[in-house]
């Protein structure tokens, strides 16, 4: 069951990453392309996946994410990753349960 739960977490993480990418401001495309999904990591009692943005190709990721006053003429918004997580928070348990069912078939 541990493997199936890890797959389910990764599936939910990929949805968070997809939503974050869709809301990421675009200038050159490097910031949007810098999204990474890693994991699952942990054990049966504590497992997680991580969505990260930035790295060597987009060192400015935190600045763009946190600047609520910036205008993005090509679309996107500040808090793109945070908003992706928070928008799914109410349905996260249902999403995870559905992903587990799918992974165990």
CSV table of C-alpha atoms in Angstrom, one decimal:
chain,number,residue,atom,x,y,z
A,1,UNK,CA,0.0,0.0,0.0
A,2,UNK,CA,3.0,2.3,0.6
A,3,UNK,CA,3.8,2.4,-3.1
A,4,UNK,CA,0.2,3.1,-4.1
A,5,UNK,CA,0.0,5.9,-1.6
A,6,UNK,CA,3.2,7.4,-3.0
A,7,UNK,CA,1.8,7.3,-6.5
A,8,UNK,CA,-1.4,8.9,-5.3
A,9,UNK,CA,0.5,11.7,-3.6
A,10,UNK,CA,2.5,12.3,-6.7
A,11,UNK,CA,-0.6,12.5,-8.8
A,12,UNK,CA,-2.1,15.2,-6.5
A,13,UNK,CA,1.3,17.0,-6.5
A,14,UNK,CA,1.3,17.0,-10.3
A,15,UNK,CA,-2.2,18.7,-10.2
A,16,UNK,CA,-0.8,21.4,-7.9
A,17,UNK,CA,2.2,21.9,-10.2
A,18,UNK,CA,0.0,22.1,-13.3
A,19,UNK,CA,-2.3,24.7,-11.6
A,20,UNK,CA,0.8,26.7,-10.4
A,21,UNK,CA,2.3,26.7,-13.9
A,22,UNK,CA,-0.9,28.0,-15.4
A,23,UNK,CA,-0.9,31.0,-13.0
A,24,UNK,CA,2.9,31.7,-13.1
A,25,UNK,CA,3.8,35.0,-14.7
A,26,UNK,CA,5.6,34.7,-18.0
A,27,UNK,CA,8.3,36.8,-19.4
A,28,UNK,CA,10.8,34.4,-20.9
A,29,UNK,CA,9.1,31.2,-19.8
A,30,UNK,CA,12.1,30.2,-17.6
A,31,UNK,CA,10.1,30.6,-14.4
A,32,UNK,CA,7.2,28.5,-15.6
A,33,UNK,CA,9.6,25.9,-16.9
A,34,UNK,CA,11.5,25.7,-13.5
A,35,UNK,CA,8.6,23.9,-11.7
A,36,UNK,CA,9.7,20.5,-10.4
A,37,UNK,CA,7.9,17.7,-8.6
A,38,UNK,CA,9.9,15.5,-6.4
A,39,UNK,CA,9.1,12.5,-4.2
A,40,UNK,CA,7.4,10.7,-2.8
A,41,UNK,CA,9.8,10.7,0.2
A,42,UNK,CA,9.3,9.2,3.7
A,43,UNK,CA,7.8,6.1,5.1
A,44,UNK,CA,4.4,4.5,5.8
A,45,UNK,CA,3.7,6.9,8.6
A,46,UNK,CA,4.9,10.1,7.0
A,47,UNK,CA,5.1,10.6,3.2
A,48,UNK,CA,5.3,13.7,1.1
A,49,UNK,CA,5.9,15.2,-2.3
A,50,UNK,CA,7.3,18.6,-3.1
A,51,UNK,CA,6.6,21.1,-5.8
A,52,UNK,CA,9.4,23.6,-6.1
A,53,UNK,CA,9.9,26.6,-8.4
A,54,UNK,CA,13.2,28.4,-9.2
A,55,UNK,CA,16.6,27.0,-9.2
A,56,UNK,CA,19.6,28.1,-11.3
A,57,UNK,CA,17.4,28.9,-14.3
A,58,UNK,CA,15.1,31.2,-12.3
A,59,UNK,CA,16.8,32.5,-9.2
A,60,UNK,CA,14.2,35.3,-9.1
A,61,UNK,CA,11.3,32.9,-8.4
A,62,UNK,CA,10.8,34.0,-4.7
A,63,UNK,CA,10.8,37.7,-5.7
A,64,UNK,CA,8.1,37.1,-8.4
A,65,UNK,CA,6.1,34.9,-6.1
A,66,UNK,CA,6.0,37.4,-3.3
A,67,UNK,CA,5.7,40.7,-5.1
A,68,UNK,CA,2.0,41.5,-4.8
A,69,UNK,CA,2.4,44.9,-6.6
A,70,UNK,CA,4.1,43.7,-9.8
A,71,UNK,CA,2.1,43.9,-13.0
A,72,UNK,CA,2.4,41.0,-15.4
A,73,UNK,CA,1.3,42.1,-18.8
A,74,UNK,CA,1.6,38.5,-20.3
A,75,UNK,CA,-0.6,37.1,-17.5
A,76,UNK,CA,0.0,35.3,-14.2
A,77,UNK,CA,0.0,36.4,-10.6
A,78,UNK,CA,2.0,36.6,-7.5
A,79,UNK,CA,1.5,33.7,-5.0
A,80,UNK,CA,1.1,31.3,-8.0
A,81,UNK,CA,2.3,28.3,-6.1
A,82,UNK,CA,0.7,29.2,-2.8
A,83,UNK,CA,-2.7,29.8,-4.6
A,84,UNK,CA,-2.4,26.4,-6.3
A,85,UNK,CA,-2.1,24.7,-3.0
A,86,UNK,CA,-4.7,26.7,-1.1
A,87,UNK,CA,-7.3,26.3,-3.9
A,88,UNK,CA,-7.1,22.5,-3.6
A,89,UNK,CA,-6.9,22.4,0.1
A,90,UNK,CA,-10.7,21.9,0.6
A,91,UNK,CA,-10.8,19.0,-1.8
A,92,UNK,CA,-7.4,17.5,-1.1
A,93,UNK,CA,-8.7,14.5,0.9
A,94,UNK,CA,-11.2,13.6,-1.9
A,95,UNK,CA,-8.5,14.0,-4.5
A,96,UNK,CA,-6.1,11.8,-2.6
A,97,UNK,CA,-8.7,9.1,-1.9
A,98,UNK,CA,-9.6,9.1,-5.7
A,99,UNK,CA,-5.9,8.8,-6.6
A,100,UNK,CA,-5.4,6.0,-4.1
A,101,UNK,CA,-8.4,4.1,-5.6
A,102,UNK,CA,-6.9,4.6,-9.0
A,103,UNK,CA,-3.4,3.5,-7.9
A,104,UNK,CA,-4.7,0.3,-6.3
A,105,UNK,CA,-6.7,-0.9,-9.4
